[in-house]
CSV table of C-alpha atoms (C1' of nucleotides) in Angstrom, one decimal:
chain,number,residue,atom,x,y,z
A,1,MET,CA,5.0,-70.6,-87.2
A,2,GLU,CA,8.3,-70.7,-85.6
A,3,LEU,CA,9.6,-68.3,-87.9
A,4,HIS,CA,6.4,-65.9,-87.0
A,5,MET,CA,7.0,-66.1,-83.2
A,6,ASP,CA,10.9,-64.9,-84.2
A,7,MET,CA,9.3,-62.0,-85.7
A,8,MET,CA,7.3,-61.1,-83.4
A,9,ASP,CA,9.5,-61.2,-80.4
A,10,SER,CA,12.2,-58.9,-82.6
A,11,PRO,CA,10.1,-56.6,-84.3
A,12,CYS,CA,12.0,-54.1,-86.3
A,13,GLY,CA,11.3,-50.7,-86.4
A,14,LEU,CA,13.8,-49.5,-89.4
A,15,ASP,CA,11.1,-49.3,-92.0
A,16,VAL,CA,9.5,-46.3,-89.4
A,17,SER,CA,12.6,-44.7,-89.1
A,18,LEU,CA,13.4,-44.6,-92.7
A,19,LYS,CA,10.1,-43.4,-93.6
A,20,VAL,CA,11.0,-40.1,-91.1
A,21,ILE,CA,14.9,-40.0,-92.4
A,22,GLY,CA,14.8,-42.0,-95.8
A,23,GLY,CA,16.4,-40.4,-98.7
A,24,LYS,CA,19.7,-38.5,-99.5
A,25,TRP,CA,19.8,-35.6,-97.4
A,26,LYS,CA,17.7,-36.0,-94.4
A,27,PRO,CA,20.4,-37.9,-92.0
A,28,LEU,CA,23.0,-34.9,-93.3
A,29,ILE,CA,20.5,-31.9,-92.4
A,30,LEU,CA,20.1,-33.8,-88.6
A,31,TYR,CA,23.3,-34.1,-88.1
A,32,HIS,CA,24.1,-30.5,-88.8
A,33,LEU,CA,21.5,-29.2,-86.9
A,34,GLN,CA,22.8,-31.1,-83.9
A,35,GLY,CA,25.3,-28.2,-83.1
A,36,GLY,CA,21.9,-25.7,-82.5
A,37,PRO,CA,19.6,-23.7,-84.3
A,38,ALA,CA,20.6,-22.7,-87.7
A,39,ARG,CA,19.2,-20.1,-89.9
A,40,PHE,CA,18.1,-21.4,-93.5
A,41,SER,CA,20.9,-20.3,-95.1
A,42,GLN,CA,23.5,-21.8,-92.3
A,43,VAL,CA,21.9,-24.7,-93.2
A,44,LYS,CA,22.2,-25.0,-96.8
A,45,GLN,CA,25.9,-23.8,-96.4
A,46,ARG,CA,26.9,-26.7,-94.3
A,47,VAL,CA,24.9,-29.3,-96.0
A,48,VAL,CA,27.0,-29.1,-98.9
A,49,GLY,CA,26.0,-29.7,-102.5
A,50,ILE,CA,22.2,-29.5,-101.6
A,51,SER,CA,19.9,-27.4,-104.0
A,52,GLU,CA,17.6,-24.7,-102.1
A,53,LYS,CA,14.6,-26.2,-103.6
A,54,VAL,CA,15.3,-29.7,-102.1
A,55,LEU,CA,16.3,-28.1,-98.6
A,56,ILE,CA,13.2,-26.3,-98.3
A,57,GLN,CA,11.3,-29.3,-98.9
A,58,GLN,CA,13.1,-31.5,-96.7
A,59,LEU,CA,13.1,-29.0,-93.8
A,60,ARG,CA,9.4,-28.8,-94.6
A,61,GLU,CA,9.0,-32.8,-94.3
A,62,LEU,CA,11.5,-32.9,-91.1
A,63,VAL,CA,8.8,-29.8,-89.5
A,64,ALA,CA,5.9,-31.9,-90.9
A,65,MET,CA,7.3,-35.1,-88.5
A,66,ASN,CA,7.8,-32.7,-85.6
A,67,VAL,CA,11.5,-33.6,-85.8
A,68,LEU,CA,12.5,-30.1,-86.4
A,69,ILE,CA,11.0,-26.6,-85.3
A,70,ARG,CA,11.0,-24.0,-87.6
A,71,ARG,CA,10.9,-20.3,-86.2
A,72,ASP,CA,10.0,-17.5,-88.0
A,73,HIS,CA,11.3,-14.5,-86.3
A,74,GLN,CA,9.3,-11.9,-88.6
A,75,ARG,CA,11.8,-10.0,-89.8
A,76,VAL,CA,12.5,-8.3,-93.9
A,77,PRO,CA,14.7,-9.6,-94.8
A,78,PRO,CA,12.9,-12.6,-93.2
A,79,MET,CA,15.1,-14.7,-90.7
A,80,VAL,CA,14.1,-18.0,-90.0
A,81,ASP,CA,16.1,-20.9,-87.9
A,82,TYR,CA,15.3,-24.1,-87.5
A,83,ALA,CA,16.4,-26.2,-84.6
A,84,LEU,CA,15.9,-30.3,-83.5
A,85,THR,CA,13.1,-30.8,-81.4
A,86,PRO,CA,13.4,-33.3,-78.2
A,87,PHE,CA,12.1,-35.8,-80.2
A,88,GLY,CA,14.4,-35.4,-83.5
A,89,GLU,CA,17.4,-35.2,-81.0
A,90,THR,CA,16.5,-38.2,-79.7
A,91,LEU,CA,16.6,-39.9,-83.6
A,92,VAL,CA,19.7,-37.8,-84.1
A,93,GLU,CA,21.2,-40.0,-81.8
A,94,THR,CA,20.7,-42.7,-83.4
A,95,LEU,CA,22.6,-41.4,-86.2
A,96,ARG,CA,25.8,-41.1,-84.1
A,97,PRO,CA,27.0,-44.7,-84.5
A,98,LEU,CA,26.2,-44.7,-88.5
A,99,CYS,CA,28.3,-41.4,-89.0
A,100,GLU,CA,30.9,-42.8,-87.0
A,101,TRP,CA,31.2,-46.2,-89.0
A,102,GLY,CA,31.3,-44.1,-92.0
A,103,THR,CA,34.0,-41.5,-90.9
A,104,GLN,CA,36.0,-44.8,-89.7
A,105,ASN,CA,35.3,-46.5,-93.5
A,106,ARG,CA,35.3,-43.9,-95.7
A,107,ALA,CA,38.6,-45.0,-97.5
A,108,ARG,CA,37.8,-48.6,-97.4
A,109,VAL,CA,34.5,-47.5,-99.1
A,110,ALA,CA,35.7,-45.1,-101.7
A,111,ALA,CA,38.2,-47.7,-102.8
A,112,THR,CA,35.9,-50.7,-103.5
A,113,LEU,CA,33.4,-48.1,-105.1
A,114,ALA,CA,36.7,-47.0,-107.2
A,115,SER,CA,37.8,-50.7,-108.0
A,116,ALA,CA,33.8,-51.6,-108.5
A,117,SER,CA,33.5,-48.8,-111.1
A,118,SER,CA,36.4,-49.6,-113.1
A,119,GLN,CA,35.2,-52.9,-113.9
A,120,PRO,CA,32.5,-52.9,-116.9
B,1,MET,CA,37.1,-19.8,-90.9
B,2,GLU,CA,35.8,-21.1,-87.5
B,3,LEU,CA,32.8,-22.9,-89.1
B,4,HIS,CA,35.4,-24.0,-91.4
B,5,MET,CA,37.3,-25.5,-88.4
B,6,ASP,CA,34.4,-27.0,-86.8
B,7,MET,CA,33.8,-29.1,-89.9
B,8,MET,CA,36.9,-30.8,-89.8
B,9,ASP,CA,37.0,-31.2,-86.3
B,10,SER,CA,33.6,-33.4,-86.7
B,11,PRO,CA,33.8,-35.1,-89.8
B,12,CYS,CA,30.3,-36.7,-90.9
B,13,GLY,CA,30.9,-40.0,-92.6
B,14,LEU,CA,26.7,-40.2,-92.9
B,15,ASP,CA,27.5,-39.8,-96.8
B,16,VAL,CA,29.7,-42.8,-96.9
B,17,SER,CA,27.3,-45.0,-94.5
B,18,LEU,CA,24.5,-43.8,-96.9
B,19,LYS,CA,26.1,-44.8,-100.2
B,20,VAL,CA,26.5,-48.5,-98.4
B,21,ILE,CA,23.0,-49.0,-97.2
B,22,GLY,CA,21.1,-45.9,-98.5
B,23,GLY,CA,17.7,-46.8,-100.3
B,24,LYS,CA,14.4,-48.5,-99.1
B,25,TRP,CA,15.3,-52.4,-98.7
B,26,LYS,CA,19.1,-52.5,-97.6
B,27,PRO,CA,18.8,-51.9,-94.1
B,28,LEU,CA,15.9,-54.2,-93.8
B,29,ILE,CA,18.3,-56.9,-95.8
B,30,LEU,CA,21.0,-56.4,-93.3
B,31,TYR,CA,18.8,-56.2,-89.9
B,32,HIS,CA,17.1,-59.7,-91.3
B,33,LEU,CA,20.6,-61.4,-92.0
B,34,GLN,CA,21.8,-60.9,-88.3
B,35,GLY,CA,20.1,-63.9,-87.2
B,36,GLY,CA,22.6,-65.7,-89.4
B,37,PRO,CA,22.9,-67.0,-93.1
B,38,ALA,CA,19.9,-67.4,-95.1
B,39,ARG,CA,19.1,-68.9,-98.4
B,40,PHE,CA,17.9,-66.4,-101.3
B,41,SER,CA,14.2,-67.7,-100.6
B,42,GLN,CA,14.5,-67.3,-96.9
B,43,VAL,CA,15.6,-63.5,-97.2
B,44,LYS,CA,12.7,-63.0,-99.5
B,45,GLN,CA,10.2,-64.7,-97.0
B,46,ARG,CA,11.7,-62.2,-93.9
B,47,VAL,CA,11.6,-59.0,-96.0
B,48,VAL,CA,8.2,-58.6,-96.5
B,49,GLY,CA,7.1,-57.1,-99.4
B,50,ILE,CA,10.7,-56.8,-101.3
B,51,SER,CA,10.2,-58.4,-105.3
B,52,GLU,CA,12.7,-60.8,-106.2
B,53,LYS,CA,14.3,-58.7,-108.8
B,54,VAL,CA,14.8,-56.1,-106.2
B,55,LEU,CA,16.1,-58.5,-103.8
B,56,ILE,CA,18.6,-59.9,-106.1
B,57,GLN,CA,20.1,-56.2,-107.1
B,58,GLN,CA,20.4,-55.2,-103.5
B,59,LEU,CA,21.9,-58.2,-102.6
B,60,ARG,CA,24.4,-58.3,-105.7
B,61,GLU,CA,25.4,-54.4,-104.6
B,62,LEU,CA,26.0,-55.3,-101.1
B,63,VAL,CA,28.0,-58.4,-102.1
B,64,ALA,CA,30.0,-55.9,-104.2
B,65,MET,CA,30.6,-53.9,-101.2
B,66,ASN,CA,31.9,-56.5,-99.1
B,67,VAL,CA,28.9,-56.5,-96.4
B,68,LEU,CA,27.7,-59.9,-97.4
B,69,ILE,CA,29.2,-62.5,-98.9
B,70,ARG,CA,27.4,-64.9,-101.1
B,71,ARG,CA,28.1,-68.9,-100.8
B,72,ASP,CA,27.1,-70.6,-104.0
B,73,HIS,CA,26.4,-74.3,-103.0
B,74,GLN,CA,26.4,-75.7,-106.3
B,75,ARG,CA,23.7,-77.7,-106.3
B,76,VAL,CA,20.3,-78.2,-108.3
B,77,PRO,CA,18.5,-76.9,-107.9
B,78,PRO,CA,20.2,-73.7,-106.8
B,79,MET,CA,21.0,-73.6,-103.2
B,80,VAL,CA,22.8,-70.2,-102.5
B,81,ASP,CA,23.2,-68.1,-99.0
B,82,TYR,CA,24.1,-64.8,-97.8
B,83,ALA,CA,25.6,-64.3,-95.2
B,84,LEU,CA,26.8,-61.0,-93.0
B,85,THR,CA,30.7,-60.5,-93.3
B,86,PRO,CA,32.4,-59.1,-90.2
B,87,PHE,CA,32.7,-56.2,-92.0
B,88,GLY,CA,29.2,-56.1,-92.6
B,89,GLU,CA,28.7,-57.0,-88.9
B,90,THR,CA,30.3,-53.6,-88.1
B,91,LEU,CA,27.7,-52.0,-89.9
B,92,VAL,CA,24.6,-54.1,-88.8
B,93,GLU,CA,25.9,-53.0,-85.6
B,94,THR,CA,25.0,-49.3,-86.1
B,95,LEU,CA,21.6,-49.9,-87.2
B,96,ARG,CA,20.3,-51.1,-83.9
B,97,PRO,CA,19.8,-47.7,-82.5
B,98,LEU,CA,17.6,-46.9,-85.3
B,99,CYS,CA,16.0,-50.1,-85.2
B,100,GLU,CA,15.2,-49.3,-81.8
B,101,TRP,CA,14.1,-45.9,-82.1
B,102,GLY,CA,11.7,-46.7,-84.9
B,103,THR,CA,10.2,-49.7,-82.9
B,104,GLN,CA,9.4,-46.9,-79.8
B,105,ASN,CA,8.0,-44.9,-82.0
B,106,ARG,CA,6.0,-46.4,-84.2
B,107,ALA,CA,2.6,-45.3,-82.9
B,108,ARG,CA,3.8,-41.5,-82.9
B,109,VAL,CA,5.3,-41.7,-86.3
B,110,ALA,CA,2.3,-43.4,-87.7
B,111,ALA,CA,-0.1,-40.9,-86.2
B,112,THR,CA,1.8,-38.2,-87.4
B,113,LEU,CA,1.9,-39.5,-90.8
B,114,ALA,CA,-2.1,-40.4,-90.7
B,115,SER,CA,-3.2,-36.7,-89.3
B,116,ALA,CA,-0.5,-35.2,-92.3
B,117,SER,CA,-2.4,-36.9,-95.0
B,118,SER,CA,-5.6,-36.1,-93.8
B,119,GLN,CA,-5.1,-32.4,-94.4
B,120,PRO,CA,-4.8,-31.2,-98.3
C,1,DT,C1',11.8,4.6,-108.1
C,2,DT,C1',15.9,0.6,-108.1
C,3,DC,C1',18.3,-2.8,-105.8
C,4,DC,C1',19.0,-5.8,-101.9
C,5,DA,C1',18.6,-9.7,-98.7
C,6,DT,C1',16.4,-13.6,-97.0
C,7,DA,C1',13.2,-17.4,-97.5
C,8,DC,C1',10.2,-19.7,-100.3
C,9,DT,C1',7.1,-21.4,-104.5
C,10,DT,C1',6.2,-23.0,-109.1
C,11,DA,C1',7.3,-25.2,-113.6
C,12,DC,C1',9.6,-28.4,-116.1
C,13,DC,C1',13.2,-32.2,-116.7
C,14,DT,C1',16.4,-35.7,-115.3
C,15,DT,C1',17.9,-39.2,-112.6
C,16,DT,C1',17.2,-42.9,-109.8
C,17,DA,C1',14.9,-46.4,-107.5
C,18,DG,C1',11.4,-50.0,-107.5
C,19,DG,C1',7.9,-52.7,-109.8
C,20,DT,C1',5.6,-56.3,-113.2
C,21,DA,C1',5.9,-59.6,-116.5
C,22,DG,C1',8.3,-62.9,-118.8
C,23,DG,C1',11.9,-65.8,-119.5
C,24,DT,C1',16.4,-68.6,-118.4
C,25,DA,C1',19.5,-72.5,-116.4
C,26,DC,C1',20.1,-76.7,-114.3
C,27,DT,C1',19.1,-81.4,-113.1
C,28,DG,C1',16.0,-85.0,-111.2
C,29,DC,C1',11.4,-86.9,-111.4
C,30,DC,C1',7.1,-88.8,-113.6
D,1,DG,C1',7.9,-84.9,-123.2
D,2,DG,C1',6.3,-81.7,-119.1
D,3,DC,C1',6.9,-80.5,-114.6
D,4,DA,C1',8.9,-78.8,-110.1
D,5,DG,C1',12.2,-76.3,-107.4
D,6,DT,C1',15.9,-72.4,-107.2
D,7,DA,C1',18.1,-68.2,-108.2
D,8,DC,C1',18.6,-65.5,-111.6
D,9,DC,C1',18.0,-62.1,-116.1
D,10,DT,C1',16.0,-59.3,-119.1
D,11,DA,C1',12.6,-55.5,-121.2
D,12,DC,C1',9.7,-52.3,-120.3
D,13,DC,C1',7.1,-49.4,-117.4
D,14,DT,C1',5.5,-46.3,-113.1
D,15,DA,C1',6.7,-43.9,-109.2
D,16,DA,C1',9.7,-40.8,-106.6
D,17,DA,C1',13.3,-38.1,-105.7
D,18,DG,C1',16.4,-34.5,-107.1
D,19,DG,C1',17.5,-30.9,-109.9
D,20,DT,C1',17.8,-26.2,-113.0
D,21,DA,C1',15.8,-22.0,-113.8
D,22,DA,C1',12.9,-18.7,-113.1
D,23,DG,C1',9.8,-16.3,-110.0
D,24,DT,C1',7.2,-13.8,-105.4
D,25,DA,C1',6.9,-11.5,-101.2
D,26,DT,C1',8.4,-8.1,-97.9
D,27,DG,C1',10.7,-3.8,-95.7
D,28,DG,C1',14.6,-0.9,-96.1
D,29,DA,C1',18.4,1.4,-98.1
D,30,DA,C1',20.4,4.0,-101.7
DNA sequence: TTCCATACTTACCTTTAGGTAGGTACTGCC
DNA sequence: GGCAGTACCTACCTAAAGGTAAGTATGGAA
């Protein structure tokens, strides 16, 4: 009962956040759109390693969650850009600490992973 | 070239962070260990919905990355507890904003998901 | 006509993550 | 002996995510 109250006092919304930006690519996509709107091809360049198919998919999902807005400039060849919504901006803010942590601990994590993979 | 310099000025460590805590369950596990060490069975209770097998697996991985420490009290029945390392504490700090965001936007996200699933 | 650029779709496949069920190890108690 | 508690292991399976390759739509330029 006491534990139950504790859970009520500090509900964790991580499950919600993860539903919106969970997965390998979404956080990175959002990070790269911080700098302002970008065309599909630009996003693809910035998010190194992502396949076109997966990028399209992830962008579509982020648009569906109102985190991103897609603007079609009605041109040929197509010209489409993606930008953070105000809602999306509140979300990408929360990624900053995580990004910094990763940057600061990149070497340490890499070393740990390397030693872990050399042990069977 | 200019874009290239830009990437150097603000390297993104999100890929690193995601390697350590990516997935459905790790963020939640870490969140629940903020309150202090917990026995395996306690963690399982707190992280609602996780299977025993997956919990074991995730805990092992987090221990391997030095985010958690596992203490075996050498008892029978077994008594084992898990706690955040100082390193792990720095990481769980970065989850706070994400957790708050999720909490604040839980209703909004739920509504969006509901309307998305009612459209074929 | 063909080719180009851009963003997207589809089919099929592989990889990864998560899940269910059965079982183990260990000591203590009945 | 069986049962209990606790944490873990293993086999097998399903679901989800990611990936490769081929293709489409559109207007404009050569």
